[in-house]
Coordinates of C-alpha atoms in Angstrom, one line a residue:
X1 CA 55.4 75.9 -30.7
X2 CA 58.2 73.6 -29.1
X3 CA 60.3 75.0 -27.1
X4 CA 63.2 74.7 -29.2
X5 CA 66.9 74.9 -27.1
X6 CA 68.9 74.5 -29.9
X7 CA 68.4 76.0 -33.8
X8 CA 70.8 74.8 -36.3
X9 CA 73.9 72.4 -36.2
X10 CA 75.7 75.5 -34.8
X11 CA 74.2 75.3 -31.0
X12 CA 74.9 71.4 -30.7
X13 CA 78.4 72.0 -30.3
X14 CA 81.6 70.8 -28.4
X15 CA 84.5 71.6 -26.3
X16 CA 87.0 71.0 -28.1
X17 CA 89.6 73.7 -29.3
X18 CA 92.6 72.1 -29.5
X19 CA 93.1 72.5 -32.8
X20 CA 92.0 74.7 -36.1
X21 CA 90.1 72.2 -38.7
X22 CA 92.0 73.5 -41.7
X23 CA 89.3 72.0 -44.5
X24 CA 91.8 69.5 -46.1
X25 CA 91.2 67.5 -42.8
X26 CA 87.9 66.6 -44.1
X27 CA 87.8 63.5 -45.6
X28 CA 86.7 63.0 -49.1
X29 CA 83.1 61.0 -48.6
X30 CA 81.9 63.6 -46.4
X31 CA 82.0 66.0 -48.7
X32 CA 79.5 64.6 -51.0
X33 CA 76.1 66.4 -51.1
X34 CA 77.7 67.9 -48.4
X35 CA 77.3 72.5 -48.0
X36 CA 77.8 71.9 -44.4
X37 CA 80.2 69.8 -42.6
X38 CA 79.9 69.8 -38.8
X39 CA 83.4 68.5 -37.7
X40 CA 83.2 67.8 -33.7
X41 CA 80.6 69.2 -31.7
X42 CA 79.3 68.2 -27.9
X43 CA 76.5 68.8 -25.7
X44 CA 77.4 68.3 -22.0
X45 CA 73.3 68.2 -20.3
X46 CA 73.6 68.5 -16.1
X47 CA 70.3 67.9 -14.3
X48 CA 71.1 69.5 -10.9
X49 CA 67.0 69.1 -9.3
X50 CA 64.0 68.9 -10.7
X51 CA 63.9 73.0 -11.4
X52 CA 67.8 73.1 -12.3
X53 CA 69.2 71.9 -15.8
X54 CA 72.6 73.4 -17.5
X55 CA 73.6 72.8 -21.0
X56 CA 76.9 73.2 -22.5
X57 CA 77.0 73.2 -25.1
X58 CA 79.6 73.7 -28.3
X59 CA 80.5 73.2 -31.9
X60 CA 82.8 73.5 -34.7
X61 CA 81.0 73.6 -38.3
X62 CA 82.3 74.3 -41.5
X63 CA 80.8 76.4 -43.9
X64 CA 81.3 75.0 -48.1
X65 CA 79.1 77.3 -49.7
X66 CA 76.4 79.7 -49.8
X67 CA 73.6 77.5 -49.1
X68 CA 75.1 76.9 -46.1
X69 CA 74.8 80.8 -45.1
X70 CA 72.2 79.7 -42.5
X71 CA 75.1 77.8 -40.5
X72 CA 77.6 80.2 -40.2
X73 CA 75.1 82.8 -38.1
X74 CA 75.2 81.8 -34.5
X75 CA 72.0 81.9 -32.2
X76 CA 71.0 80.7 -28.9
X77 CA 67.3 80.2 -27.8
X78 CA 66.3 80.7 -24.7
X79 CA 62.9 81.5 -22.2
X80 CA 62.3 84.6 -20.3
X81 CA 64.0 84.0 -16.8
X82 CA 66.6 81.6 -18.3
X83 CA 70.5 82.3 -18.2
X84 CA 73.3 82.4 -20.9
X85 CA 76.9 82.7 -20.3
X86 CA 80.3 81.6 -21.8
X87 CA 79.7 82.7 -25.2
X88 CA 82.2 82.1 -27.6
X89 CA 82.4 82.2 -31.7
X90 CA 85.9 82.3 -33.4
X91 CA 85.6 82.4 -37.7
X92 CA 88.7 80.3 -39.1
X93 CA 89.5 80.7 -43.3
X94 CA 89.8 77.5 -45.5
X95 CA 93.6 76.5 -43.8
X96 CA 92.6 77.1 -40.0
X97 CA 94.3 80.5 -39.2
X98 CA 91.3 82.8 -37.4
X99 CA 89.9 85.4 -38.9
X100 CA 88.0 87.0 -36.2
X101 CA 86.5 85.9 -32.4
X102 CA 83.5 87.6 -31.1
X103 CA 81.8 87.2 -27.1
X104 CA 78.3 87.6 -25.8
X105 CA 78.0 91.6 -26.3
X106 CA 78.4 90.9 -29.9
X107 CA 75.2 89.5 -30.1
X108 CA 71.4 91.1 -31.1
X109 CA 68.9 89.8 -28.8
X110 CA 65.6 89.6 -30.6
X111 CA 62.0 87.6 -30.5
X112 CA 62.6 83.6 -31.7
X113 CA 59.8 83.2 -33.5
X114 CA 60.6 83.5 -37.0
X115 CA 57.3 84.5 -38.7
X116 CA 57.1 87.3 -36.0
X117 CA 55.8 87.6 -32.6
X118 CA 52.8 89.1 -31.2
X119 CA 53.5 88.3 -27.9
X120 CA 56.4 86.1 -26.5
X121 CA 58.3 85.3 -23.3
X122 CA 60.8 83.4 -26.1
X123 CA 64.1 84.7 -26.9
X124 CA 66.7 85.2 -29.6
X125 CA 70.3 85.6 -29.3
X126 CA 71.7 86.1 -32.7
X127 CA 75.3 87.2 -34.1
X128 CA 74.3 89.2 -37.1
X129 CA 77.4 87.6 -39.3
X130 CA 78.5 86.7 -42.9
X131 CA 81.3 86.2 -45.1
X132 CA 81.4 86.8 -48.1
X133 CA 84.1 83.8 -49.0
X134 CA 84.6 80.3 -49.0
X135 CA 85.3 77.6 -47.1
X136 CA 85.5 78.8 -43.8
X137 CA 84.5 77.4 -40.5
X138 CA 83.3 78.7 -37.2
X139 CA 83.6 77.4 -33.5
X140 CA 80.9 78.7 -31.4
X141 CA 80.3 77.7 -27.5
X142 CA 78.1 78.8 -24.8
X143 CA 76.6 77.6 -21.9
X144 CA 72.5 77.9 -20.9
X145 CA 70.9 77.3 -17.4
X146 CA 67.4 76.7 -17.4
X147 CA 64.6 75.8 -14.4
X148 CA 61.7 74.0 -17.5
X149 CA 63.8 70.0 -17.1
X150 CA 60.5 68.8 -19.2
X151 CA 61.9 69.9 -22.7
X152 CA 65.3 67.9 -22.9
X153 CA 66.4 68.2 -26.6
X154 CA 66.7 64.6 -28.8
X155 CA 69.9 64.0 -29.8
X156 CA 69.8 63.2 -33.5
X157 CA 72.7 64.1 -36.3
X158 CA 71.7 67.0 -37.9
X159 CA 67.5 67.9 -39.0
X160 CA 68.4 69.1 -42.4
X161 CA 69.5 68.0 -45.7
X162 CA 73.5 68.6 -47.2
X163 CA 74.8 68.6 -44.0
X164 CA 77.6 65.7 -43.3
X165 CA 79.3 64.8 -40.1
X166 CA 82.5 64.2 -38.4
X167 CA 81.7 63.9 -34.8
X168 CA 79.3 64.7 -32.3
X169 CA 78.9 63.6 -28.8
X170 CA 76.0 64.0 -26.1
X171 CA 76.8 63.6 -22.4
X172 CA 74.2 63.7 -20.1
X173 CA 74.2 63.9 -16.0
X174 CA 71.9 62.7 -13.5
X175 CA 71.9 64.1 -9.9
X176 CA 68.5 64.9 -9.0
X177 CA 67.5 61.9 -7.8
X178 CA 64.7 61.6 -10.4
X179 CA 64.6 58.7 -12.8
X180 CA 65.9 59.9 -16.2
X181 CA 64.3 57.5 -19.2
X182 CA 66.1 57.1 -22.5
X183 CA 65.2 55.7 -25.9
X184 CA 67.0 55.0 -28.9
X185 CA 65.6 54.6 -31.9
X186 CA 67.7 53.0 -34.4
X187 CA 67.8 54.4 -38.1
X188 CA 65.2 51.8 -39.7
X189 CA 67.2 51.6 -42.9
X190 CA 70.7 51.4 -41.8
X191 CA 72.2 54.7 -43.2
X192 CA 74.0 56.1 -39.4
X193 CA 74.0 54.0 -35.5
X194 CA 75.0 55.8 -32.5
X195 CA 77.8 54.3 -29.4
X196 CA 75.9 54.4 -26.3
X197 CA 77.5 54.0 -22.7
X198 CA 76.5 54.0 -19.7
X199 CA 78.2 54.7 -16.3
X200 CA 76.2 54.9 -13.0
X201 CA 74.0 58.7 -13.5
X202 CA 76.0 59.5 -16.3
X203 CA 75.5 58.3 -19.8
X204 CA 77.5 59.3 -23.2
X205 CA 76.1 58.8 -27.1
X206 CA 78.1 59.4 -30.0
X207 CA 77.9 59.2 -34.1
X208 CA 80.7 59.5 -36.1
X209 CA 81.0 60.3 -39.9
X210 CA 78.0 60.5 -41.3
X211 CA 77.2 61.5 -44.9
X212 CA 74.7 64.0 -45.9
X213 CA 71.3 63.3 -46.9
X214 CA 71.0 65.0 -50.5
X215 CA 67.7 66.9 -50.7
X216 CA 67.4 65.1 -53.9
X217 CA 64.1 63.3 -55.2
X218 CA 62.2 61.6 -53.3
X219 CA 64.6 61.4 -50.4
X220 CA 62.3 61.0 -46.6
X221 CA 63.0 64.0 -44.3
X222 CA 66.2 63.3 -42.3
X223 CA 64.7 62.3 -38.8
X224 CA 62.9 59.9 -41.0
X225 CA 65.5 58.5 -41.7
X226 CA 68.5 58.9 -38.7
X227 CA 68.9 57.0 -35.1
X228 CA 67.9 59.3 -32.4
X229 CA 68.1 59.3 -28.6
X230 CA 65.3 60.6 -26.8
X231 CA 65.3 61.6 -22.7
X232 CA 62.6 62.2 -20.4
X233 CA 62.8 62.8 -16.7
X234 CA 59.4 60.9 -15.1
X235 CA 59.0 63.9 -12.6
X236 CA 59.0 67.4 -14.2
X237 CA 59.4 71.5 -13.9
X238 CA 57.5 74.1 -16.4
X239 CA 57.8 77.5 -15.1
X240 CA 57.6 76.6 -11.5
X241 CA 54.4 73.8 -12.1
X242 CA 56.0 70.3 -11.6
X243 CA 54.1 67.4 -12.9
X244 CA 54.9 63.8 -13.8
X245 CA 55.6 62.3 -16.9
X246 CA 56.0 58.2 -16.2
X247 CA 53.2 57.7 -17.8
X248 CA 50.4 59.5 -20.7
X249 CA 47.7 59.1 -18.1
X250 CA 49.6 61.4 -15.2
X251 CA 51.1 64.3 -17.8
X252 CA 47.7 64.3 -20.1
X253 CA 46.1 65.1 -15.9
X254 CA 48.7 67.1 -14.7
X255 CA 48.4 68.9 -18.1
X256 CA 44.6 69.4 -18.6
X257 CA 44.3 71.1 -14.8
X258 CA 47.9 73.1 -15.0
X259 CA 47.8 74.4 -18.6
X260 CA 44.3 74.3 -19.8
X261 CA 41.9 74.0 -16.4
X262 CA 43.0 77.7 -15.8
X263 CA 42.1 79.3 -19.0
X264 CA 38.7 77.2 -19.4
X265 CA 37.1 80.3 -18.6
X266 CA 34.1 81.0 -20.1
X267 CA 32.5 85.0 -20.3
X268 CA 28.8 86.6 -20.6
X269 CA 30.2 88.1 -23.7
X270 CA 31.2 84.5 -25.1
X271 CA 27.6 83.4 -23.2
X272 CA 26.0 85.7 -25.5
X273 CA 28.1 85.3 -29.3
X274 CA 26.5 81.1 -29.1
X275 CA 23.1 82.8 -28.4
X276 CA 23.1 84.6 -30.7
X277 CA 23.5 82.0 -33.0
X278 CA 20.6 80.2 -32.6
X279 CA 22.0 76.9 -32.8
X280 CA 19.8 73.1 -34.4
X281 CA 20.3 70.7 -35.6
X282 CA 22.8 67.9 -35.5
X283 CA 25.8 67.9 -33.3
X284 CA 28.1 67.8 -36.8
X285 CA 25.7 71.5 -37.6
X286 CA 26.2 73.3 -34.6
X287 CA 29.5 72.2 -34.7
X288 CA 29.9 73.4 -38.1
X289 CA 27.8 77.0 -37.1
X290 CA 29.9 77.8 -34.6
X291 CA 33.3 77.0 -36.1
X292 CA 32.9 79.0 -39.4
X293 CA 31.6 81.8 -36.9
X294 CA 35.1 81.2 -35.3
X295 CA 36.0 81.8 -38.2
X296 CA 35.2 84.8 -39.9
X297 CA 36.4 86.8 -36.7
X298 CA 39.9 85.6 -35.9
X299 CA 43.4 85.6 -37.1
X300 CA 46.0 83.9 -36.8
X301 CA 49.4 85.6 -34.6
X302 CA 51.6 83.9 -32.8
X303 CA 51.8 83.7 -29.0
X304 CA 54.4 82.6 -26.8
X305 CA 53.4 83.4 -23.8
X306 CA 52.2 81.4 -20.8
X307 CA 54.0 78.1 -18.9
X308 CA 56.8 78.6 -21.5
X309 CA 54.9 78.9 -24.1
X310 CA 52.5 76.3 -24.4
X311 CA 49.7 77.4 -22.3
X312 CA 46.7 79.1 -24.1
X313 CA 45.4 82.7 -23.9
X314 CA 42.3 83.6 -22.5
X315 CA 39.6 82.6 -24.3
X316 CA 38.3 86.0 -23.5
X317 CA 41.7 87.7 -24.8
X318 CA 40.9 85.8 -28.1
X319 CA 36.6 86.7 -28.5
X320 CA 38.5 90.8 -27.9
X321 CA 41.2 91.4 -29.6
X322 CA 39.9 88.8 -32.4
X323 CA 43.9 87.0 -32.9
X324 CA 45.6 84.0 -31.4
X325 CA 48.0 80.9 -32.3
X326 CA 47.0 77.3 -32.7
X327 CA 46.5 77.2 -29.1
X328 CA 44.8 80.1 -28.1
X329 CA 42.3 79.7 -30.9
X330 CA 41.5 76.0 -30.1
X331 CA 41.0 77.0 -27.1
X332 CA 38.7 79.5 -27.9
X333 CA 36.8 76.6 -30.4
X334 CA 36.7 74.3 -27.0
X335 CA 35.5 77.2 -24.9
X336 CA 32.3 77.5 -27.4
X337 CA 31.5 74.4 -27.8
X338 CA 31.4 73.9 -24.0
X339 CA 28.9 76.4 -24.1
X340 CA 27.2 75.3 -26.3
X341 CA 27.3 72.0 -24.5
X342 CA 29.8 70.1 -26.9
X343 CA 32.3 68.1 -25.6
X344 CA 36.0 68.7 -27.5
X345 CA 39.3 68.1 -26.8
X346 CA 42.5 69.7 -26.8
X347 CA 44.7 67.8 -29.3
X348 CA 48.8 68.2 -29.8
X349 CA 49.9 67.1 -33.2
X350 CA 53.5 66.9 -35.0
X351 CA 52.2 68.6 -37.7
X352 CA 54.5 68.1 -41.2
X353 CA 54.7 67.2 -45.0
X354 CA 55.8 63.6 -44.0
X355 CA 53.7 61.7 -40.8
X356 CA 55.8 61.5 -37.6
X357 CA 53.7 60.4 -34.6
X358 CA 54.3 60.1 -31.3
X359 CA 55.3 56.9 -28.8
X360 CA 53.0 55.6 -27.0
X361 CA 55.3 54.0 -24.7
X362 CA 57.6 57.0 -24.2
X363 CA 55.7 59.4 -22.6
X364 CA 57.8 62.7 -23.3
X365 CA 56.7 66.9 -23.9
X366 CA 57.0 67.3 -27.7
X367 CA 53.8 68.3 -30.2
X368 CA 54.5 71.8 -32.6
X369 CA 50.8 72.5 -33.1
X370 CA 47.3 72.2 -32.1
X371 CA 43.5 70.8 -33.3
X372 CA 40.2 70.2 -31.5
X373 CA 38.6 66.9 -31.6
X374 CA 35.4 66.2 -31.0
X375 CA 33.6 62.7 -31.0
X376 CA 30.6 61.9 -32.2
X377 CA 28.5 59.2 -33.2
X378 CA 29.3 59.0 -36.5
X379 CA 33.0 59.3 -35.9
X380 CA 35.2 62.6 -34.6
X381 CA 34.9 65.8 -36.7
X382 CA 38.4 67.7 -37.0
X383 CA 39.2 71.0 -36.4
X384 CA 41.8 72.9 -37.9
X385 CA 41.4 76.2 -36.0
X386 CA 44.4 78.7 -37.8
X387 CA 42.8 79.2 -41.0
X388 CA 40.1 81.3 -42.2
X389 CA 39.8 79.3 -45.4
X390 CA 40.4 75.9 -44.8
X391 CA 37.1 74.0 -45.1
X392 CA 35.1 72.4 -41.8
X393 CA 36.5 69.1 -40.8
X394 CA 39.1 68.9 -43.2
X395 CA 42.6 68.6 -41.8
X396 CA 45.6 69.3 -43.8
X397 CA 48.3 66.8 -45.4
X398 CA 49.7 68.4 -42.4
X399 CA 48.1 67.0 -40.0
X400 CA 46.1 63.4 -41.8
X401 CA 47.9 60.2 -41.1
X402 CA 49.3 60.4 -37.6
X403 CA 48.9 60.1 -34.3
X404 CA 47.3 63.8 -31.6
X405 CA 47.9 63.6 -27.7
X406 CA 43.7 64.0 -27.4
X407 CA 44.0 66.0 -23.2
X408 CA 41.2 65.2 -21.2
X409 CA 41.0 65.7 -17.6
X410 CA 41.3 62.0 -16.5
X411 CA 44.6 62.0 -18.9
X412 CA 46.0 61.5 -22.6
X413 CA 44.3 59.2 -25.4
X414 CA 46.6 58.8 -28.0
X415 CA 43.9 59.0 -31.8
X416 CA 44.8 58.3 -35.4
X417 CA 44.2 60.9 -37.7
X418 CA 42.4 59.9 -40.3
X419 CA 43.9 59.4 -43.6
X420 CA 43.2 59.8 -46.6
X421 CA 42.9 57.6 -50.2
X422 CA 44.5 58.8 -53.7
X423 CA 40.4 59.2 -54.8
X424 CA 40.1 61.5 -52.0
X425 CA 42.8 63.5 -53.2
X426 CA 41.7 64.2 -55.9
X427 CA 42.1 66.8 -59.3
X428 CA 39.2 66.7 -61.8
X429 CA 39.7 69.0 -65.2
X430 CA 37.7 69.8 -67.7
X431 CA 39.0 71.2 -71.3
X432 CA 38.2 72.5 -73.7
X433 CA 40.4 72.9 -76.8
X434 CA 40.1 74.9 -79.9
X435 CA 43.7 74.0 -82.2
X436 CA 43.9 76.7 -84.8
X437 CA 46.0 76.6 -87.8
X438 CA 48.6 78.9 -86.7
X439 CA 49.4 75.8 -84.3
X440 CA 48.0 77.8 -81.0
X441 CA 45.4 76.1 -79.0
X442 CA 42.0 78.8 -77.5
X443 CA 40.7 76.8 -74.1
X444 CA 38.9 76.6 -71.3
X445 CA 39.5 74.4 -68.4
X446 CA 37.0 73.3 -65.3
X447 CA 39.3 72.9 -62.5
X448 CA 37.9 70.6 -59.2
X449 CA 40.1 70.2 -55.6
X450 CA 40.1 67.8 -52.9
X451 CA 41.6 66.7 -50.0
X452 CA 45.0 67.3 -50.0
X453 CA 44.8 68.7 -53.5
X454 CA 42.2 71.4 -51.9
X455 CA 44.8 71.6 -49.6
X456 CA 47.7 72.8 -52.1
X457 CA 44.7 75.2 -54.0
X458 CA 44.4 77.3 -51.0
X459 CA 47.2 79.8 -51.5
X460 CA 45.3 81.2 -54.3
X461 CA 42.4 82.7 -51.9
X462 CA 45.9 85.3 -50.7
X463 CA 47.1 85.5 -54.0
X464 CA 46.5 89.0 -55.8
X465 CA 45.0 88.9 -59.1
X466 CA 48.2 89.4 -61.2
X467 CA 50.0 87.5 -58.8
X468 CA 47.6 84.3 -59.6
X469 CA 48.3 84.7 -63.3
X470 CA 51.9 84.3 -63.0
X471 CA 52.5 80.9 -60.6
X472 CA 49.9 79.3 -62.8
X473 CA 52.0 79.5 -65.3
X474 CA 54.9 78.4 -63.5
X475 CA 52.7 75.0 -62.3
X476 CA 51.3 74.8 -66.1
X477 CA 54.7 75.3 -68.1
X478 CA 53.9 72.5 -70.5
X479 CA 52.3 75.3 -72.3
X480 CA 53.4 77.7 -73.9
X481 CA 50.9 80.4 -72.3
X482 CA 50.4 84.3 -74.1
X483 CA 47.8 85.1 -71.7
X484 CA 45.6 83.2 -69.3
X485 CA 42.8 83.7 -66.9
X486 CA 41.3 82.8 -63.3
X487 CA 37.9 82.8 -63.1
X488 CA 34.9 82.0 -61.3
X489 CA 37.0 80.7 -58.0
X490 CA 35.2 79.1 -55.4
X491 CA 36.3 77.5 -51.1
X492 CA 33.5 75.3 -50.5
X493 CA 34.0 75.2 -46.8
X494 CA 31.7 72.5 -46.1
X495 CA 32.5 70.1 -48.6
X496 CA 36.6 71.1 -48.5
X497 CA 36.6 71.1 -52.7
X498 CA 38.3 74.3 -54.5
X499 CA 37.1 75.1 -57.9
X500 CA 37.7 77.1 -60.4
X501 CA 38.1 78.3 -64.5
X502 CA 40.7 79.0 -66.8
X503 CA 40.7 80.8 -70.0
X504 CA 43.8 80.7 -72.1
X505 CA 45.5 80.4 -74.6
X506 CA 49.0 79.0 -75.8
X507 CA 51.7 79.6 -78.5
X508 CA 53.1 77.2 -80.5
X509 CA 51.0 73.5 -79.2
X510 CA 51.3 72.0 -82.6
X511 CA 54.3 70.9 -85.3
X512 CA 53.9 71.6 -88.6
X513 CA 54.5 68.8 -90.9
X514 CA 53.7 69.5 -94.3
X515 CA 49.8 70.8 -94.7
X516 CA 49.5 68.6 -90.9
X517 CA 49.9 69.0 -87.5
X518 CA 51.4 67.1 -84.5
X519 CA 50.3 67.9 -81.0
X520 CA 50.9 65.9 -77.8
X521 CA 47.8 64.1 -76.3
X522 CA 47.8 66.4 -72.5
X523 CA 48.1 70.0 -73.1
X524 CA 48.0 70.6 -69.0
X525 CA 49.5 68.5 -66.4
X526 CA 52.2 69.7 -63.9
X527 CA 55.6 68.9 -65.8
X528 CA 58.0 66.6 -63.5
X529 CA 61.7 65.6 -63.8
X530 CA 62.5 62.4 -63.6
X531 CA 66.3 60.9 -63.3
X532 CA 67.9 57.5 -62.2
X533 CA 70.0 57.0 -59.7
X534 CA 72.3 54.1 -59.7
X535 CA 74.4 55.0 -56.5
X536 CA 71.3 55.8 -54.5
X537 CA 72.0 55.0 -51.0
X538 CA 68.5 55.5 -49.6
X539 CA 64.8 54.4 -50.3
X540 CA 62.3 56.8 -51.8
X541 CA 59.3 58.7 -50.6
X542 CA 56.3 59.0 -52.0
X543 CA 54.1 61.6 -49.5
X544 CA 51.0 61.3 -50.8
X545 CA 48.0 59.2 -52.4
X546 CA 46.7 61.2 -55.0
X547 CA 44.3 60.7 -58.0
X548 CA 44.0 63.1 -61.6
X549 CA 41.3 63.0 -63.7
X550 CA 40.8 64.8 -66.9
X551 CA 38.6 65.0 -70.1
X552 CA 39.9 67.0 -72.4
X553 CA 38.0 68.0 -75.8
X554 CA 40.0 68.8 -78.8
X555 CA 37.7 71.0 -81.9
X556 CA 39.7 70.9 -84.9
X557 CA 40.2 73.4 -87.0
X558 CA 37.6 73.7 -90.5
X559 CA 38.0 71.4 -93.1
X560 CA 40.6 69.1 -90.5
X561 CA 40.9 65.4 -89.7
X562 CA 42.7 63.3 -87.3
X563 CA 44.1 60.7 -88.9
X564 CA 46.6 58.9 -86.6
X565 CA 46.2 58.8 -82.4
X566 CA 47.9 56.6 -80.3
X567 CA 46.9 53.3 -78.7
X568 CA 45.0 53.5 -75.8
X569 CA 47.4 53.3 -72.4
X570 CA 47.3 51.4 -69.6
X571 CA 49.7 51.0 -67.1
X572 CA 50.0 49.5 -63.8
X573 CA 52.8 49.6 -61.0
X574 CA 53.0 49.0 -56.8
X575 CA 53.4 52.6 -57.0
X576 CA 50.2 53.4 -59.1
X577 CA 48.1 53.7 -61.9
X578 CA 47.4 55.2 -65.4
X579 CA 45.1 55.0 -68.2
X580 CA 44.6 57.0 -71.7
X581 CA 41.9 56.7 -73.6
X582 CA 41.2 57.8 -77.4
X583 CA 38.0 58.6 -79.3
X584 CA 37.5 60.1 -82.8
X585 CA 34.1 62.1 -83.0
X586 CA 33.2 64.5 -86.3
X587 CA 35.4 67.2 -85.6
X588 CA 36.4 67.0 -82.2
X589 CA 39.2 64.4 -80.5
X590 CA 37.6 63.1 -76.9
X591 CA 41.1 62.3 -74.2
X592 CA 40.3 60.5 -71.0
X593 CA 43.5 60.2 -68.7
X594 CA 43.2 58.9 -64.9
X595 CA 46.1 58.7 -62.9
X596 CA 46.9 57.5 -59.3
X597 CA 49.9 57.6 -57.0
X598 CA 50.2 55.1 -54.5
X599 CA 51.8 56.8 -51.2
X600 CA 54.5 54.7 -49.3
X601 CA 58.5 54.8 -48.2
X602 CA 59.7 51.8 -51.1
X603 CA 63.5 50.4 -50.9
X604 CA 66.3 51.7 -52.8
X605 CA 66.5 48.9 -55.4
X606 CA 62.8 49.5 -56.6
X607 CA 63.7 53.4 -57.3
X608 CA 64.4 52.2 -61.1
X609 CA 60.7 50.9 -61.3
X610 CA 59.4 54.1 -60.3
X611 CA 61.2 56.1 -62.7
X612 CA 60.7 53.6 -65.5
X613 CA 57.1 53.6 -64.4
X614 CA 56.3 57.9 -64.3
X615 CA 58.6 58.4 -67.4
X616 CA 56.1 55.8 -69.4
X617 CA 53.7 58.2 -68.0
X618 CA 55.2 60.9 -69.0
X619 CA 55.7 59.4 -72.7
X620 CA 52.0 58.4 -72.8
X621 CA 50.3 62.3 -72.3
X622 CA 53.4 63.6 -74.6
X623 CA 52.5 60.8 -77.2
X624 CA 51.5 62.4 -80.2
X625 CA 48.2 62.9 -82.9
X626 CA 48.3 64.2 -86.3
X627 CA 45.9 66.1 -87.8
X628 CA 45.9 66.3 -91.4
X629 CA 43.8 69.0 -93.9
X630 CA 41.0 67.1 -96.0
X631 CA 41.5 66.8 -99.5

């Protein structure tokens, strides 16, 4: 949704062509964990008027291995009406010898949305360049002139894992006479710092010698680790519409009047849709009925038209065509509610797996998704409008626990989305397992998921039956399945609960020991590997609070009994807790297991403690039970 002026490290560059940058000159410390090294890059921003901004970009980037191939493809994102010029690309081999050069005429012009776009003013120039040998270096530069001055990008060292940086410079010159605000956000973990200088209308920022962030276990995203600098003009232009963004109130008023009011138009057909629903009951009951009606008649398609891609489609278009993007579908739902006499608010959010919130003290155009907020006496109802499968009043894990910009006629209210507890993000398993003397097991399982674990299991609704089986085998790879069948899949869109049953047979579950058998306590769990890291440089993040609850009933073969069971286990930690109990009955063994994981970012010094906690759980799950034959 956000107009992105540059994609990938290649598009943030530097205007340096004095040397060829052989691979041998890269400092060894920057090669650690790196697939890409940004050798030198520069962005020079010139703000000339409220509707005239120029970006001069250049980069020299070394591609060390095939994992970094996307970085070797020069690309320039632009909007209809932008002017792209002075495009140059030079490719060098490992020693710094020039291989080939390219110009703008070698680029292909495509739609800018990677998922495919039905309608779009957003475009991308892309050079279809590939290399079969590594390493090599790409030098890339261009200029882009734009009339839209509301989207001045942040300056951050890099956005991806396994990218290292030698030097990056960002200069911004403001000749417009409009106040330019800037704010430096330091790295919360002191991983890197920015050098800032200011001279009148000129500001200069520099990063140097920043090591790659490895995409290792529980490493926070680079955006949460690295420093950044944000910029915003007090007055801006967006597709010919000028506004103020001195405060969230000013910006919200402008947004409502210029982006939402022109498309807040109902029609006789929309009025008829609401009348046909024969609404009654509480506000929540009415909203639910309208929401599920909207879900059943629409689908998501990305649409990047209308005032820089930020204005929604008209609700009449969505109503007639049956599709829209997050903006169009949310605005259509808002219009339906208005016809029903129910107030709702278009709400801008950052949708990410790890929460990213807006700065209440630094207003600027931002966000990458839109949802709908409906205030009621019992609290806010939250609607995700892009999914035909998701439950009513349920936000996915990528939009909970952060704030939203709730756009109202008199400004923006910054409101927090719900946070979910471990108990609310729950998996329940009930397994009945027949132990067989040939080392196999046959089993039946009932599975139930809610909260964020509901989100993860929605994918099964989109899969063919065969693919469901393949996915189940991978998810529960702790068992050697001979066959497995998912049955009775149910998505309860009222309660946000997914249920299904499994029938399965797995081989080699027990191990013969003379005439007895050993088997592990817990048959089905999501297998993970946890490694010590004595040289860890960053904190670790547990992104989600969740809980799992299992009851496993083992049915013994005839003439067998349980000879030995482990002791009941209880593990408590700041990271969570775990309990397992064992109960012998005449021909059965009942195992009960609960695990709770706490969400949080923890200092690197506690990583060993966390690994020990997870290993203790893994050992308890794999503790052995002895089944022997009766004499």
